[in-house]
């Protein structure tokens, strides 16, 4: 409490005491996770956040951490900021951000080896090399109907049979 005493001989009463109070409340501020991204397979960068409403003289005094949900495949993950709600003269509200993992370029080439040989009553097909973990390899002989089963051929054909190959993997850019 604050007391104020006013004295003046020209008035009655000569002396007056007034009691008052001063209340300073916490200033509301916001800390928002800075959304970020990386290419599949790369290391995470250092996560940052933006402080809004903090007085210039107090910038950098708030203590908090920025993390993201676990996961290393192509997707979007939530970034969170956490710390004490009351810090010094501030009441802090934390706002999440987003972290995206985007498809990477393939570092190895996918190759398809044809088969050309004489009839020996055994099955033959093409050979696909250079695939990566989590690649989904599909085959088609008409370009419309796809299967993960490699088509096999044993008998002589009048014309070469075309086998189409489709490789998909959400962690890498399309071939």
PDB file of N, CA and C in Angstrom, residues 57-111:
ATOM      1  N   UNK A  57      14.415  -4.372 -24.236  1.00  0.00           N
ATOM      2  CA  UNK A  57      15.458  -4.566 -23.208  1.00  0.00           C
ATOM      3  C   UNK A  57      15.447  -5.974 -22.620  1.00  0.00           C
ATOM      4  N   UNK A  58      14.335  -6.704 -22.810  1.00  0.00           N
ATOM      5  CA  UNK A  58      14.226  -8.049 -22.245  1.00  0.00           C
ATOM      6  C   UNK A  58      14.380  -9.155 -23.289  1.00  0.00           C
ATOM      7  N   UNK A  59      14.624  -8.796 -24.558  1.00  0.00           N
ATOM      8  CA  UNK A  59      14.777  -9.812 -25.610  1.00  0.00           C
ATOM      9  C   UNK A  59      15.892 -10.781 -25.220  1.00  0.00           C
ATOM     10  N   UNK A  60      15.610 -12.063 -25.403  1.00  0.00           N
ATOM     11  CA  UNK A  60      16.599 -13.096 -25.106  1.00  0.00           C
ATOM     12  C   UNK A  60      16.604 -13.566 -23.666  1.00  0.00           C
ATOM     13  N   UNK A  61      15.724 -13.012 -22.832  1.00  0.00           N
ATOM     14  CA  UNK A  61      15.712 -13.437 -21.429  1.00  0.00           C
ATOM     15  C   UNK A  61      14.730 -14.579 -21.157  1.00  0.00           C
ATOM     16  N   UNK A  62      13.779 -14.799 -22.068  1.00  0.00           N
ATOM     17  CA  UNK A  62      12.834 -15.907 -21.878  1.00  0.00           C
ATOM     18  C   UNK A  62      13.544 -17.232 -22.111  1.00  0.00           C
ATOM     19  N   UNK A  63      13.202 -18.213 -21.316  1.00  0.00           N
ATOM     20  CA  UNK A  63      13.817 -19.540 -21.421  1.00  0.00           C
ATOM     21  C   UNK A  63      12.765 -20.542 -21.900  1.00  0.00           C
ATOM     22  N   UNK A  64      13.064 -21.218 -23.011  1.00  0.00           N
ATOM     23  CA  UNK A  64      12.137 -22.202 -23.569  1.00  0.00           C
ATOM     24  C   UNK A  64      12.909 -23.146 -24.478  1.00  0.00           C
ATOM     25  N   UNK A  65      12.282 -24.260 -24.832  1.00  0.00           N
ATOM     26  CA  UNK A  65      12.873 -25.206 -25.774  1.00  0.00           C
ATOM     27  C   UNK A  65      11.901 -25.433 -26.926  1.00  0.00           C
ATOM     28  N   UNK A  66      12.469 -25.715 -28.095  1.00  0.00           N
ATOM     29  CA  UNK A  66      11.672 -26.011 -29.283  1.00  0.00           C
ATOM     30  C   UNK A  66      12.011 -27.433 -29.712  1.00  0.00           C
ATOM     31  N   UNK A  67      10.981 -28.266 -29.856  1.00  0.00           N
ATOM     32  CA  UNK A  67      11.167 -29.656 -30.287  1.00  0.00           C
ATOM     33  C   UNK A  67      10.141 -29.966 -31.370  1.00  0.00           C
ATOM     34  N   UNK A  68      10.264 -31.157 -31.947  1.00  0.00           N
ATOM     35  CA  UNK A  68       9.267 -31.590 -32.924  1.00  0.00           C
ATOM     36  C   UNK A  68       8.879 -33.020 -32.639  1.00  0.00           C
ATOM     37  N   UNK A  69       7.713 -33.401 -33.146  1.00  0.00           N
ATOM     38  CA  UNK A  69       7.258 -34.778 -33.001  1.00  0.00           C
ATOM     39  C   UNK A  69       8.262 -35.700 -33.695  1.00  0.00           C
ATOM     40  N   UNK A  70       8.442 -36.912 -33.182  1.00  0.00           N
ATOM     41  CA  UNK A  70       9.385 -37.835 -33.807  1.00  0.00           C
ATOM     42  C   UNK A  70       8.897 -38.330 -35.171  1.00  0.00           C
ATOM     43  N   UNK A  71       9.836 -38.690 -36.014  1.00  0.00           N
ATOM     44  CA  UNK A  71       9.533 -39.238 -37.329  1.00  0.00           C
ATOM     45  C   UNK A  71      10.582 -38.814 -38.325  1.00  0.00           C
ATOM     46  N   UNK A  72      10.903 -39.692 -39.254  1.00  0.00           N
ATOM     47  CA  UNK A  72      11.938 -39.388 -40.251  1.00  0.00           C
ATOM     48  C   UNK A  72      11.500 -39.708 -41.672  1.00  0.00           C
ATOM     49  N   UNK A  73      10.207 -39.926 -41.890  1.00  0.00           N
ATOM     50  CA  UNK A  73       9.718 -40.164 -43.250  1.00  0.00           C
ATOM     51  C   UNK A  73       9.038 -38.901 -43.760  1.00  0.00           C
ATOM     52  N   UNK A  74       8.814 -38.832 -45.062  1.00  0.00           N
ATOM     53  CA  UNK A  74       8.182 -37.662 -45.652  1.00  0.00           C
ATOM     54  C   UNK A  74       6.792 -37.476 -45.040  1.00  0.00           C
ATOM     55  N   UNK A  75       6.609 -36.341 -44.380  1.00  0.00           N
ATOM     56  CA  UNK A  75       5.354 -36.035 -43.701  1.00  0.00           C
ATOM     57  C   UNK A  75       5.490 -34.653 -43.073  1.00  0.00           C
ATOM     58  N   UNK A  76       4.434 -34.201 -42.409  1.00  0.00           N
ATOM     59  CA  UNK A  76       4.467 -32.944 -41.660  1.00  0.00           C
ATOM     60  C   UNK A  76       4.316 -33.276 -40.181  1.00  0.00           C
ATOM     61  N   UNK A  77       5.173 -32.700 -39.356  1.00  0.00           N
ATOM     62  CA  UNK A  77       5.211 -32.972 -37.928  1.00  0.00           C
ATOM     63  C   UNK A  77       4.983 -31.675 -37.154  1.00  0.00           C
ATOM     64  N   UNK A  78       4.392 -31.784 -35.969  1.00  0.00           N
ATOM     65  CA  UNK A  78       4.164 -30.587 -35.153  1.00  0.00           C
ATOM     66  C   UNK A  78       5.432 -30.223 -34.396  1.00  0.00           C
ATOM     67  N   UNK A  79       5.727 -28.931 -34.380  1.00  0.00           N
ATOM     68  CA  UNK A  79       6.821 -28.395 -33.573  1.00  0.00           C
ATOM     69  C   UNK A  79       6.182 -27.758 -32.342  1.00  0.00           C
ATOM     70  N   UNK A  80       6.759 -27.981 -31.176  1.00  0.00           N
ATOM     71  CA  UNK A  80       6.219 -27.404 -29.953  1.00  0.00           C
ATOM     72  C   UNK A  80       7.279 -26.570 -29.253  1.00  0.00           C
ATOM     73  N   UNK A  81       6.792 -25.542 -28.560  1.00  0.00           N
ATOM     74  CA  UNK A  81       7.648 -24.699 -27.728  1.00  0.00           C
ATOM     75  C   UNK A  81       7.170 -24.906 -26.304  1.00  0.00           C
ATOM     76  N   UNK A  82       8.100 -25.122 -25.383  1.00  0.00           N
ATOM     77  CA  UNK A  82       7.695 -25.323 -23.993  1.00  0.00           C
ATOM     78  C   UNK A  82       8.635 -24.560 -23.066  1.00  0.00           C
ATOM     79  N   UNK A  83       8.071 -24.129 -21.960  1.00  0.00           N
ATOM     80  CA  UNK A  83       8.809 -23.396 -20.937  1.00  0.00           C
ATOM     81  C   UNK A  83       7.827 -22.984 -19.859  1.00  0.00           C
ATOM     82  N   UNK A  84       8.317 -22.252 -18.881  1.00  0.00           N
ATOM     83  CA  UNK A  84       7.440 -21.777 -17.807  1.00  0.00           C
ATOM     84  C   UNK A  84       6.449 -20.758 -18.354  1.00  0.00           C
ATOM     85  N   UNK A  85       5.224 -20.797 -17.839  1.00  0.00           N
ATOM     86  CA  UNK A  85       4.187 -19.859 -18.274  1.00  0.00           C
ATOM     87  C   UNK A  85       4.457 -18.457 -17.749  1.00  0.00           C
ATOM     88  N   UNK A  86       4.950 -18.357 -16.530  1.00  0.00           N
ATOM     89  CA  UNK A  86       5.295 -17.051 -15.954  1.00  0.00           C
ATOM     90  C   UNK A  86       6.809 -16.963 -15.873  1.00  0.00           C
ATOM     91  N   UNK A  87       7.348 -15.934 -16.533  1.00  0.00           N
ATOM     92  CA  UNK A  87       8.797 -15.701 -16.524  1.00  0.00           C
ATOM     93  C   UNK A  87       9.033 -14.214 -16.274  1.00  0.00           C
ATOM     94  N   UNK A  88       9.561 -13.915 -15.103  1.00  0.00           N
ATOM     95  CA  UNK A  88       9.826 -12.515 -14.751  1.00  0.00           C
ATOM     96  C   UNK A  88       8.552 -11.693 -14.830  1.00  0.00           C
ATOM     97  N   UNK A  89       8.566 -10.652 -15.635  1.00  0.00           N
ATOM     98  CA  UNK A  89       7.419  -9.747 -15.776  1.00  0.00           C
ATOM     99  C   UNK A  89       6.448 -10.181 -16.870  1.00  0.00           C
ATOM    100  N   UNK A  90       6.610 -11.390 -17.390  1.00  0.00           N
ATOM    101  CA  UNK A  90       5.815 -11.828 -18.539  1.00  0.00           C
ATOM    102  C   UNK A  90       4.994 -13.082 -18.240  1.00  0.00           C
ATOM    103  N   UNK A  91       3.822 -13.154 -18.876  1.00  0.00           N
ATOM    104  CA  UNK A  91       3.033 -14.380 -18.944  1.00  0.00           C
ATOM    105  C   UNK A  91       3.172 -14.862 -20.381  1.00  0.00           C
ATOM    106  N   UNK A  92       3.701 -16.079 -20.560  1.00  0.00           N
ATOM    107  CA  UNK A  92       4.070 -16.569 -21.882  1.00  0.00           C
ATOM    108  C   UNK A  92       3.036 -17.573 -22.401  1.00  0.00           C
ATOM    109  N   UNK A  93       2.607 -17.344 -23.643  1.00  0.00           N
ATOM    110  CA  UNK A  93       1.767 -18.294 -24.359  1.00  0.00           C
ATOM    111  C   UNK A  93       2.628 -18.907 -25.461  1.00  0.00           C
ATOM    112  N   UNK A  94       2.588 -20.216 -25.569  1.00  0.00           N
ATOM    113  CA  UNK A  94       3.406 -20.921 -26.558  1.00  0.00           C
ATOM    114  C   UNK A  94       2.531 -21.380 -27.719  1.00  0.00           C
ATOM    115  N   UNK A  95       3.010 -21.135 -28.952  1.00  0.00           N
ATOM    116  CA  UNK A  95       2.264 -21.471 -30.160  1.00  0.00           C
ATOM    117  C   UNK A  95       3.088 -22.464 -30.994  1.00  0.00           C
ATOM    118  N   UNK A  96       2.484 -23.591 -31.410  1.00  0.00           N
ATOM    119  CA  UNK A  96       3.231 -24.581 -32.189  1.00  0.00           C
ATOM    120  C   UNK A  96       3.496 -24.126 -33.623  1.00  0.00           C
ATOM    121  N   UNK A  97       4.401 -24.807 -34.275  1.00  0.00           N
ATOM    122  CA  UNK A  97       4.692 -24.603 -35.696  1.00  0.00           C
ATOM    123  C   UNK A  97       4.651 -25.953 -36.393  1.00  0.00           C
ATOM    124  N   UNK A  98       5.090 -25.967 -37.652  1.00  0.00           N
ATOM    125  CA  UNK A  98       5.110 -27.221 -38.418  1.00  0.00           C
ATOM    126  C   UNK A  98       6.514 -27.501 -38.944  1.00  0.00           C
ATOM    127  N   UNK A  99       6.830 -28.781 -39.010  1.00  0.00           N
ATOM    128  CA  UNK A  99       8.110 -29.223 -39.563  1.00  0.00           C
ATOM    129  C   UNK A  99       7.797 -30.230 -40.662  1.00  0.00           C
ATOM    130  N   UNK A 100       8.245 -29.933 -41.874  1.00  0.00           N
ATOM    131  CA  UNK A 100       7.957 -30.805 -43.012  1.00  0.00           C
ATOM    132  C   UNK A 100       9.225 -31.516 -43.470  1.00  0.00           C
ATOM    133  N   UNK A 101       9.085 -32.796 -43.760  1.00  0.00           N
ATOM    134  CA  UNK A 101      10.162 -33.553 -44.409  1.00  0.00           C
ATOM    135  C   UNK A 101       9.711 -33.781 -45.839  1.00  0.00           C
ATOM    136  N   UNK A 102      10.530 -33.311 -46.783  1.00  0.00           N
ATOM    137  CA  UNK A 102      10.175 -33.375 -48.201  1.00  0.00           C
ATOM    138  C   UNK A 102      10.965 -34.485 -48.898  1.00  0.00           C
ATOM    139  N   UNK A 103      10.471 -34.979 -50.034  1.00  0.00           N
ATOM    140  CA  UNK A 103      11.157 -36.068 -50.743  1.00  0.00           C
ATOM    141  C   UNK A 103      12.564 -35.676 -51.194  1.00  0.00           C
ATOM    142  N   UNK A 104      13.461 -36.642 -51.158  1.00  0.00           N
ATOM    143  CA  UNK A 104      14.855 -36.444 -51.580  1.00  0.00           C
ATOM    144  C   UNK A 104      15.043 -36.910 -53.020  1.00  0.00           C
ATOM    145  N   UNK A 105      16.103 -36.432 -53.629  1.00  0.00           N
ATOM    146  CA  UNK A 105      16.514 -36.958 -54.932  1.00  0.00           C
ATOM    147  C   UNK A 105      17.169 -38.315 -54.700  1.00  0.00           C
ATOM    148  N   UNK A 106      16.995 -39.210 -55.650  1.00  0.00           N
ATOM    149  CA  UNK A 106      17.667 -40.515 -55.556  1.00  0.00           C
ATOM    150  C   UNK A 106      19.143 -40.335 -55.869  1.00  0.00           C
ATOM    151  N   UNK A 107      19.979 -41.029 -55.106  1.00  0.00           N
ATOM    152  CA  UNK A 107      21.421 -40.938 -55.325  1.00  0.00           C
ATOM    153  C   UNK A 107      21.937 -42.088 -56.178  1.00  0.00           C
ATOM    154  N   UNK A 108      21.113 -43.108 -56.324  1.00  0.00           N
ATOM    155  CA  UNK A 108      21.491 -44.236 -57.175  1.00  0.00           C
ATOM    156  C   UNK A 108      20.454 -44.380 -58.276  1.00  0.00           C
ATOM    157  N   UNK A 109      20.917 -44.748 -59.431  1.00  0.00           N
ATOM    158  CA  UNK A 109      20.011 -44.925 -60.570  1.00  0.00           C
ATOM    159  C   UNK A 109      19.388 -46.315 -60.519  1.00  0.00           C
ATOM    160  N   UNK A 110      18.140 -46.380 -60.905  1.00  0.00           N
ATOM    161  CA  UNK A 110      17.460 -47.665 -61.032  1.00  0.00           C
ATOM    162  C   UNK A 110      17.701 -48.151 -62.458  1.00  0.00           C
ATOM    163  N   UNK A 111      18.097 -49.411 -62.574  1.00  0.00           N
ATOM    164  CA  UNK A 111      18.353 -49.974 -63.901  1.00  0.00           C
ATOM    165  C   UNK A 111      17.479 -51.210 -64.108  1.00  0.00           C
TER     166      UNK A 111
END
